[in-house]
Amino acid sequence: MLQTKKHTFLFILLTIVLVVLFFTNISLGSVSIPVKEIVNSFLGNTMQKDSWEIILWNFRLPKAFTAILVGMALSISGLLMQTLFRNPLAGPYVLGLSSGASLGVAFVILGAGFLPSFLATIFLSSYGIVLASALGSAFVLIAVLAVSQKLKDTMAILIVGLMFGSLTSAIVSVLSYFSTAEQLQKFTFWSLGSLANLSWNEVSLLFIITFIGILLSFLVIKPLDALLLGEKYAKSLGVNFKKTRYIIIFATSILAGSITAFVGPIAFIGLAVPHIAKLLFQTSNHFILFWSTLLIGAIILLFCDIISQCPGQDITLPINAVTSIIGAPIVIWLLVRKKNFS
Amino acid sequence: MKSCKNLEKNRQKIIFNADWTEKTPLGKAEWVKFFGALYDKNDEANTIFSKIKKDYNDALLLVKNIKNQPTILAGSIYEDQWYLPQGDSWAALFLKEANGNYLWKETKGTGSLALSFETVLDKAKDADFWINPGQFTSMGEILKTNSNYKYFKAVQNKNIYTSSSKKGKTGGVIFYELAPNRPDLVLKDIVKILHPEVLPDYELYFFEKLK
């Protein structure tokens, strides 16, 4: 009973924090727009300056929604992976999805010269990077799924994912070895991630995909609790293990894969957020962890985005650097604490 | 320097060419005299430079008394950052000489600025011209890359000019090949863009309006 009260309190608190951060996020940026004007605009009045209206409605709002979607999607995939592999250091990219995506993008940016011309025209168009990244993740996903059909041991899938990661990063190294400085810069910038370039259409598309992925994850909440006790125990409880594993891998792949396609590989969020949720809520009940991870993921990424926008300054910082700067100390702290961490 | 020593050892003569360190447009062009001296064509080089200098100064006179200074935006977004020439750069200098109001003319330095989209939109939304929008060579390409570009007045009025679309016979961009040597043509191009009334019969040499 006491536990439930505490959880209710935390959920209310986190929801309030999320709402406050959302409004803080859209009111802060390089250009300072008075809060009064923002409230005014939400009430349907016109703002003092045209440019403010564009910045608020077509730049900051899509960016804030992107941050929320990305935070939720990556954190949930992290939670799924950590439970599936029963490994606190697993994250959304542990299956090699981001390596697959970066391989796709590397082929387009660094290896454009090797592509046949009809493919080059497709991939060098505005959606080329998104497409290449999605295809790259899909390729790794299919490979991992095919291998996982053959493997009984879940840990083996983890290792296969890591192997795919090494393999693709080696190919990326070879490609970058033969690239110009300009191509390398472009590729590096892609790998730093960006929440800011999505139009409303792209945000809607991302919303639909994320929604499907999160819905799939919701379906496996119960089996996840059983999985914590081990595969055999889960099977004895009547969990269809193969099916559950399949859904988990599939949900993670479309979540992490589509996020990487649209905003680039975003580090650490997926690894760190499930731990924060577990520490805060002191539970291993996946129903509670599911919702708390969603909330905390959105909160952390909104917060990182505020920092990356450097309010009041003319410059911005790459989002991926900010998430790592915040995420890395959390992971180190977790490792140090690991002795009382089950 | 090591490779220079090697060349000297093998009795090769070395001359350093420092034309790229020149700060002013005419200064860069004057290096034609250096090459004239090398090829024993001093008189020809002098004539060429005098003509360039005269044309350049004539173009300056054309715009000297024009009161209306059109506002100018430059550069483009590259992964979240909008890169623009700094106030003392070669590009910014031409815009100033042609009596234009480059919106970042006050900034110091000869390199480039990296600004957020918000900052640029806030300052340059109503800019009259957009000169050299990075790598873009067509309107469609601009809007496809980032739909937020459509909010700029220069985009709505299609007042965008680039110097990176005209290519020479061998496929190189003419501007990069010739502009440092022909500041008169660069200046006249920009004068024609900003103040077309003073050069009614002049055809753009390096620049092109985006379609």
XYZ file of C-alpha atoms in Angstrom:
553
model
C 0.000 0.000 0.000
C 2.780 2.344 1.052
C 4.615 1.459 -2.155
C 1.588 2.313 -4.300
C 1.230 5.699 -2.619
C 4.864 6.477 -3.246
C 4.528 5.442 -6.873
C 1.427 7.563 -7.390
C 3.240 10.521 -5.896
C 6.265 9.955 -8.156
C 4.103 9.631 -11.252
C 2.312 12.891 -10.496
C 5.624 14.602 -9.780
C 7.216 13.336 -13.006
C 4.212 14.376 -15.066
C 4.431 17.877 -13.641
C 8.179 17.986 -14.340
C 7.527 16.854 -17.913
C 4.950 19.573 -18.515
C 7.160 22.255 -16.939
C 10.193 21.125 -18.961
C 8.150 21.062 -22.158
C 7.206 24.708 -21.714
C 10.723 25.617 -20.586
C 12.079 23.880 -23.674
C 9.933 25.854 -26.091
C 10.509 29.162 -24.334
C 14.298 28.918 -24.308
C 16.566 29.141 -27.321
C 19.138 31.277 -29.083
C 16.540 33.969 -29.650
C 14.894 35.052 -26.419
C 11.146 35.268 -26.756
C 9.276 36.635 -23.702
C 7.125 33.997 -21.965
C 4.190 36.410 -22.126
C 4.393 36.339 -25.927
C 4.476 32.535 -25.980
C 1.412 32.289 -23.753
C -0.233 34.867 -25.981
C 0.506 32.802 -29.044
C -0.992 29.690 -27.439
C -4.120 31.692 -26.699
C -4.415 32.378 -30.398
C -3.121 35.939 -30.467
C -0.483 37.112 -32.899
C 3.000 37.713 -31.567
C 4.962 40.947 -31.635
C 7.364 39.654 -34.292
C 6.600 37.330 -37.233
C 9.906 35.574 -36.802
C 9.018 34.596 -33.226
C 5.877 32.887 -34.421
C 7.823 30.852 -36.974
C 10.501 29.964 -34.425
C 7.907 28.855 -31.878
C 5.476 26.921 -34.086
C 7.710 25.541 -36.814
C 11.033 25.162 -35.116
C 10.799 24.794 -31.337
C 7.532 22.842 -31.101
C 8.455 20.115 -33.613
C 11.857 19.915 -31.926
C 10.283 19.520 -28.461
C 7.938 16.783 -29.714
C 10.849 15.055 -31.418
C 12.801 15.157 -28.156
C 9.873 13.576 -26.283
C 9.405 10.828 -28.897
C 13.112 10.072 -29.104
C 13.480 10.003 -25.313
C 10.520 7.641 -24.918
C 11.436 5.325 -27.776
C 15.084 4.878 -26.871
C 14.410 4.464 -23.144
C 11.749 1.816 -23.712
C 13.995 -0.094 -26.087
C 16.732 0.101 -23.480
C 14.407 -1.342 -20.849
C 13.374 -4.176 -23.170
C 16.957 -5.060 -23.991
C 18.109 -4.942 -20.363
C 15.370 -7.324 -19.310
C 15.709 -9.641 -22.304
C 19.442 -10.035 -21.833
C 19.284 -9.655 -18.055
C 22.243 -7.352 -18.442
C 22.246 -3.875 -16.881
C 24.602 -2.593 -19.574
C 22.409 -3.490 -22.525
C 20.871 -0.624 -24.479
C 18.752 -0.045 -27.575
C 21.803 -0.336 -29.802
C 23.090 -3.568 -28.367
C 21.679 -5.501 -31.325
C 23.899 -3.489 -33.646
C 21.091 -1.333 -35.033
C 22.958 1.948 -34.850
C 25.999 0.334 -36.453
C 23.748 -0.881 -39.252
C 22.320 2.599 -39.645
C 25.741 4.199 -39.673
C 26.875 1.679 -42.264
C 23.953 2.683 -44.511
C 24.673 6.363 -44.042
C 28.409 5.833 -44.524
C 27.742 4.180 -47.876
C 25.714 7.200 -48.956
C 27.973 9.950 -47.630
C 31.418 8.403 -47.843
C 30.935 5.861 -50.580
C 28.638 7.793 -52.928
C 31.224 7.290 -55.654
C 30.816 3.515 -55.509
C 27.036 3.549 -55.866
C 25.557 2.907 -59.309
C 24.191 6.190 -60.656
C 20.495 5.324 -60.394
C 20.957 4.421 -56.723
C 23.036 7.520 -56.123
C 20.214 9.796 -57.291
C 17.799 8.138 -54.879
C 20.128 8.225 -51.911
C 21.449 11.728 -52.440
C 17.928 13.193 -52.371
C 16.635 14.852 -49.216
C 15.312 11.626 -47.709
C 18.410 9.702 -48.768
C 20.043 9.680 -45.343
C 16.825 8.614 -43.609
C 16.327 5.861 -46.173
C 19.915 4.642 -46.009
C 19.866 4.600 -42.238
C 16.542 2.719 -42.134
C 17.804 0.162 -44.660
C 21.013 -0.292 -42.689
C 19.114 -0.961 -39.454
C 16.680 -3.248 -41.246
C 19.572 -5.231 -42.687
C 21.071 -5.800 -39.249
C 17.628 -6.553 -37.806
C 16.945 -9.256 -40.382
C 20.384 -10.714 -39.846
C 19.927 -10.761 -36.064
C 16.437 -12.253 -36.324
C 17.649 -14.936 -38.725
C 20.508 -15.837 -36.420
C 18.277 -15.752 -33.334
C 16.001 -18.361 -34.905
C 18.929 -20.751 -34.792
C 20.153 -19.777 -31.336
C 18.585 -21.103 -28.194
C 20.690 -19.001 -25.867
C 19.640 -15.358 -25.545
C 23.170 -14.323 -24.577
C 24.386 -15.563 -27.939
C 22.126 -12.993 -29.621
C 23.822 -10.300 -27.567
C 27.208 -11.427 -28.821
C 25.952 -11.661 -32.392
C 24.735 -8.068 -32.078
C 28.139 -6.955 -30.844
C 29.835 -8.823 -33.688
C 27.621 -7.095 -36.232
C 28.596 -3.825 -34.573
C 32.320 -4.515 -34.956
C 31.871 -5.719 -38.504
C 29.970 -2.651 -39.651
C 32.251 -0.214 -37.866
C 35.213 -1.833 -39.577
C 33.573 -1.289 -42.971
C 32.838 2.311 -41.983
C 36.532 2.749 -41.093
C 37.584 1.460 -44.488
C 35.152 3.830 -46.207
C 36.338 6.809 -44.162
C 39.933 5.949 -44.935
C 39.216 6.728 -48.591
C 37.065 9.800 -48.001
C 37.629 13.519 -48.368
C 37.662 15.873 -45.404
C 34.290 17.253 -46.447
C 32.655 13.820 -46.566
C 34.143 12.930 -43.205
C 32.793 16.137 -41.708
C 29.337 15.386 -43.057
C 29.431 11.867 -41.649
C 30.721 13.055 -38.272
C 27.947 15.631 -38.093
C 25.360 12.953 -38.843
C 26.742 10.812 -36.038
C 26.378 13.741 -33.636
C 22.606 13.644 -34.050
C 20.114 16.432 -34.596
C 16.614 16.927 -33.247
C 16.049 20.193 -35.034
C 15.593 19.445 -38.700
C 12.289 17.624 -38.651
C 9.216 19.145 -40.255
C 5.731 18.554 -38.849
C 5.186 15.797 -41.445
C 8.280 13.948 -40.337
C 7.351 14.386 -36.674
C 3.931 12.858 -37.393
C 5.534 9.920 -39.168
C 7.934 9.436 -36.267
C 4.979 9.600 -33.882
C 3.141 6.809 -35.702
C 6.188 4.540 -35.772
C 7.042 5.232 -32.132
C 3.428 4.616 -31.160
C 3.435 1.195 -32.834
C 6.742 0.281 -31.199
C 5.595 1.352 -27.741
C 2.291 -0.492 -28.187
C 4.185 -3.676 -29.020
C 6.324 -3.214 -25.917
C 3.177 -2.760 -23.860
C 2.012 -6.204 -24.990
C 5.037 -7.922 -23.475
C 4.961 -6.251 -20.035
C 3.729 -9.386 -18.262
C 6.158 -11.845 -19.857
C 8.956 -9.356 -19.083
C 8.336 -9.730 -15.349
C 8.640 -13.491 -15.733
C 11.742 -13.149 -17.886
C 13.560 -11.420 -15.036
C 13.615 -14.773 -13.286
C 15.223 -16.491 -16.230
C 14.098 -18.146 -19.438
C 13.338 -21.512 -17.919
C 11.285 -20.056 -15.105
C 9.392 -17.910 -17.606
C 8.631 -20.956 -19.707
C 7.370 -22.812 -16.638
C 4.995 -19.901 -16.035
C 3.531 -20.507 -19.456
C 5.298 -17.705 -21.323
C 5.731 -18.396 -25.009
C 9.370 -17.487 -24.888
C 10.164 -17.542 -28.583
C 7.221 -15.327 -29.424
C 8.026 -12.905 -26.616
C 11.650 -12.676 -27.650
C 10.572 -12.054 -31.219
C 8.221 -9.220 -30.225
C 10.876 -7.642 -27.993
C 13.505 -7.676 -30.731
C 11.056 -6.432 -33.327
C 9.749 -3.579 -31.136
C 13.269 -2.470 -30.237
C 14.316 -2.550 -33.841
C 11.562 -0.369 -35.176
C 11.916 2.032 -32.244
C 15.694 2.390 -32.273
C 15.951 1.981 -36.040
C 13.457 4.701 -36.927
C 14.833 7.100 -34.314
C 18.342 6.648 -35.657
C 17.059 7.169 -39.175
C 15.462 10.516 -38.346
C 17.748 12.060 -35.751
C 20.978 10.063 -35.884
C 22.364 7.758 -33.208
C 21.598 9.247 -29.787
C 23.808 7.762 -27.117
C 23.271 6.779 -23.509
C 19.602 7.710 -23.110
C 18.475 4.156 -23.733
C 21.073 2.772 -21.364
C 20.758 5.254 -18.512
C 17.019 5.968 -18.296
C 15.784 2.458 -17.327
C 18.306 2.495 -14.474
C 17.110 5.865 -13.254
C 13.546 4.534 -13.345
C 14.514 1.431 -11.373
C 16.396 3.455 -8.769
C 13.650 6.020 -8.394
C 10.751 3.569 -8.166
C 12.599 0.741 -6.393
C 10.636 -1.906 -8.234
C 11.075 -4.530 -10.879
C 7.415 -4.544 -11.819
C 7.430 -3.854 -15.538
C 4.040 -2.214 -15.546
C 5.419 0.562 -13.375
C 8.828 0.550 -15.052
C 7.165 0.872 -18.460
C 5.394 4.118 -17.637
C 8.190 5.560 -15.526
C 10.775 4.863 -18.224
C 8.595 6.609 -20.799
C 8.209 9.670 -18.579
C 11.835 9.885 -17.479
C 13.080 9.327 -21.041
C 11.022 12.250 -22.308
C 12.120 14.427 -19.393
C 15.835 13.717 -19.811
C 15.886 14.324 -23.538
C 13.908 17.575 -23.221
C 16.438 18.634 -20.605
C 19.407 17.671 -22.814
C 17.876 19.588 -25.693
C 17.559 22.723 -23.556
C 21.256 22.498 -22.736
C 22.235 21.804 -26.342
C 20.376 24.915 -27.489
C 22.549 27.081 -25.188
C 19.766 29.527 -24.292
C 20.670 33.128 -25.044
C 23.721 32.193 -27.119
C 24.000 32.275 -30.902
C 25.498 28.793 -31.037
C 24.158 25.285 -30.398
C 25.825 22.094 -29.162
C 25.375 18.687 -30.821
C 22.671 16.739 -28.968
C 24.629 13.498 -28.941
C 27.505 15.119 -27.084
C 25.126 16.525 -24.476
C 23.346 13.202 -23.853
C 26.700 11.484 -23.398
C 28.025 14.188 -21.095
C 24.955 13.732 -18.909
C 24.638 9.974 -19.462
C 28.216 8.873 -18.892
C 28.484 10.075 -15.267
C 25.185 8.305 -14.541
C 26.506 5.027 -15.913
C 29.759 5.374 -13.973
C 27.837 6.148 -10.824
C 25.700 3.052 -11.444
C 28.762 0.867 -11.859
C 30.247 2.210 -8.639
C 26.981 1.474 -6.878
C 26.668 -1.908 -8.513
C 27.353 -3.885 -5.325
C 23.891 -3.026 -4.018
C 22.360 -3.244 -7.452
C 20.491 -6.363 -8.379
C 60.036 23.591 -45.551
C 61.589 20.142 -45.609
C 60.419 19.539 -49.140
C 61.760 22.976 -50.163
C 65.208 21.993 -48.918
C 64.985 18.805 -50.916
C 64.111 20.733 -54.026
C 66.999 23.148 -53.428
C 69.390 20.277 -52.960
C 68.411 19.130 -56.406
C 69.141 22.621 -57.745
C 65.521 23.629 -58.263
C 64.768 27.323 -57.780
C 61.950 28.196 -55.425
C 59.702 31.265 -55.346
C 56.943 31.652 -52.812
C 53.600 32.845 -54.109
C 51.767 34.728 -51.377
C 48.807 36.079 -53.337
C 46.374 34.265 -51.071
C 47.427 36.352 -48.078
C 46.137 39.580 -49.658
C 43.214 41.128 -47.814
C 41.717 43.412 -50.475
C 40.151 42.408 -53.802
C 42.414 44.636 -55.902
C 45.440 43.490 -53.932
C 44.796 39.920 -54.960
C 44.373 40.863 -58.594
C 47.583 42.858 -58.623
C 49.556 39.626 -58.387
C 49.129 39.322 -62.132
C 52.205 41.604 -62.200
C 54.182 38.980 -60.309
C 53.428 36.405 -62.967
C 54.043 39.023 -65.667
C 57.553 39.502 -64.294
C 58.157 35.749 -64.286
C 57.201 35.357 -67.915
C 58.822 38.573 -69.015
C 55.489 40.163 -69.839
C 55.594 43.140 -67.503
C 53.873 45.578 -69.824
C 51.024 43.245 -70.617
C 50.493 42.510 -66.920
C 50.485 46.213 -66.089
C 47.913 46.937 -68.772
C 45.679 44.110 -67.578
C 45.842 45.266 -63.965
C 45.227 48.942 -64.825
C 42.118 47.980 -66.750
C 40.848 45.841 -63.848
C 41.589 48.638 -61.385
C 39.810 51.224 -63.514
C 36.739 49.038 -64.033
C 36.636 48.245 -60.339
C 36.801 51.896 -59.335
C 34.241 52.854 -61.975
C 31.850 50.299 -60.519
C 32.443 51.756 -57.046
C 31.542 55.231 -58.339
C 28.271 53.938 -59.800
C 26.915 52.983 -56.393
C 28.654 55.602 -54.275
C 25.680 57.925 -53.965
C 22.880 55.391 -53.801
C 21.062 55.819 -50.503
C 19.095 52.571 -50.483
C 21.196 49.715 -49.120
C 19.460 46.364 -49.678
C 19.773 43.930 -46.765
C 21.635 40.687 -47.459
C 21.679 37.179 -46.046
C 24.307 34.563 -46.939
C 25.380 30.973 -46.340
C 23.165 28.030 -45.428
C 22.362 25.446 -42.779
C 24.711 22.521 -42.463
C 23.554 20.054 -39.814
C 21.874 22.500 -37.417
C 24.384 25.305 -37.859
C 23.975 28.163 -40.282
C 27.388 29.032 -41.677
C 27.865 32.615 -42.855
C 30.908 34.664 -43.847
C 32.309 36.877 -41.096
C 32.256 40.658 -41.439
C 35.863 41.081 -42.593
C 35.847 38.203 -45.076
C 36.401 38.592 -48.776
C 32.737 37.819 -49.506
C 31.459 40.351 -46.984
C 33.852 42.988 -48.298
C 32.401 42.815 -51.813
C 28.881 43.184 -50.462
C 29.968 46.316 -48.613
C 31.819 47.738 -51.638
C 28.693 47.239 -53.752
C 26.773 49.357 -51.246
C 24.800 46.505 -49.756
C 23.884 45.951 -46.134
C 25.193 42.506 -45.225
C 23.400 41.808 -41.958
C 26.480 40.363 -40.243
C 28.896 43.059 -41.475
C 29.743 44.095 -37.908
C 31.222 40.707 -36.994
C 35.004 40.446 -36.743
C 37.255 38.004 -38.511
C 37.740 36.655 -42.018
C 36.431 33.114 -41.506
C 32.869 31.957 -41.088
C 30.227 32.243 -38.387
C 28.236 29.244 -37.161
C 24.842 30.380 -35.899
C 21.618 28.674 -34.870
C 18.627 28.705 -37.202
C 16.656 30.818 -34.730
C 19.287 33.540 -34.664
C 19.494 33.792 -38.430
C 15.730 33.747 -38.937
C 15.203 36.428 -36.317
C 17.688 38.755 -37.976
C 17.362 37.990 -41.671
C 13.748 36.956 -42.199
C 13.078 40.144 -44.162
C 16.453 40.406 -45.901
C 16.071 41.562 -49.508
C 18.690 39.257 -50.988
C 20.219 35.897 -50.235
C 23.646 35.709 -51.803
C 25.539 32.434 -52.080
C 23.301 29.948 -50.302
C 26.039 27.366 -49.863
C 25.922 24.446 -52.239
C 22.378 25.030 -53.497
C 21.871 25.636 -57.179
C 18.071 25.585 -57.449
C 15.049 26.817 -55.493
C 13.624 23.297 -55.326
C 16.783 21.987 -53.731
C 16.635 24.677 -51.033
C 13.056 23.936 -50.013
C 13.565 20.190 -50.168
C 16.576 20.289 -47.866
C 14.884 22.222 -45.093
C 11.318 23.410 -45.262
C 12.091 26.167 -42.760
C 13.866 28.116 -45.502
C 10.478 29.080 -46.911
C 9.929 31.700 -44.216
C 12.610 33.996 -45.585
C 11.424 36.916 -47.685
C 14.315 36.428 -50.099
C 13.076 32.877 -50.734
C 9.473 33.961 -51.193
C 10.548 36.665 -53.663
C 13.103 34.356 -55.285
C 15.887 36.858 -54.753
C 18.630 34.278 -54.404
C 21.914 34.408 -56.291
C 24.747 31.940 -56.352
C 28.240 31.912 -57.800
C 28.657 28.156 -57.558
C 26.450 27.053 -60.447
C 28.294 28.449 -63.484
C 30.905 25.969 -64.603
C 33.764 26.308 -67.080
C 34.618 24.055 -70.010
C 36.469 21.566 -67.850
C 33.753 21.364 -65.202
C 35.253 23.628 -62.530
C 33.229 26.423 -60.960
C 34.267 29.602 -62.803
C 33.994 31.688 -59.657
C 36.646 29.694 -57.828
C 38.926 29.647 -60.833
C 38.770 33.285 -61.824
C 37.205 35.478 -59.132
C 40.418 36.358 -57.248
C 41.909 37.657 -60.501
C 38.867 39.552 -61.698
C 37.508 41.556 -58.732
C 36.064 44.023 -61.235
C 33.680 41.380 -62.556
C 32.756 40.157 -59.075
C 31.972 43.692 -57.959
C 29.985 44.469 -61.108
C 28.002 41.254 -60.652
C 27.044 42.212 -57.116
C 26.288 45.806 -58.105
C 24.038 44.489 -60.868
C 22.247 42.200 -58.375
C 21.747 44.840 -55.676
C 21.277 47.925 -57.860
C 20.300 46.713 -61.358
C 19.354 50.230 -62.453
C 22.986 51.453 -62.592
C 24.204 48.674 -64.909
C 21.237 48.100 -67.237
C 23.145 46.329 -70.030
C 25.589 44.310 -67.954
C 25.195 40.527 -67.934
C 26.099 38.595 -64.761
C 29.453 36.884 -65.193
C 29.950 34.690 -62.119
C 26.568 34.801 -60.450
C 23.241 33.337 -61.458
C 19.746 33.767 -60.107
C 18.344 30.559 -58.630
C 15.348 29.118 -60.455
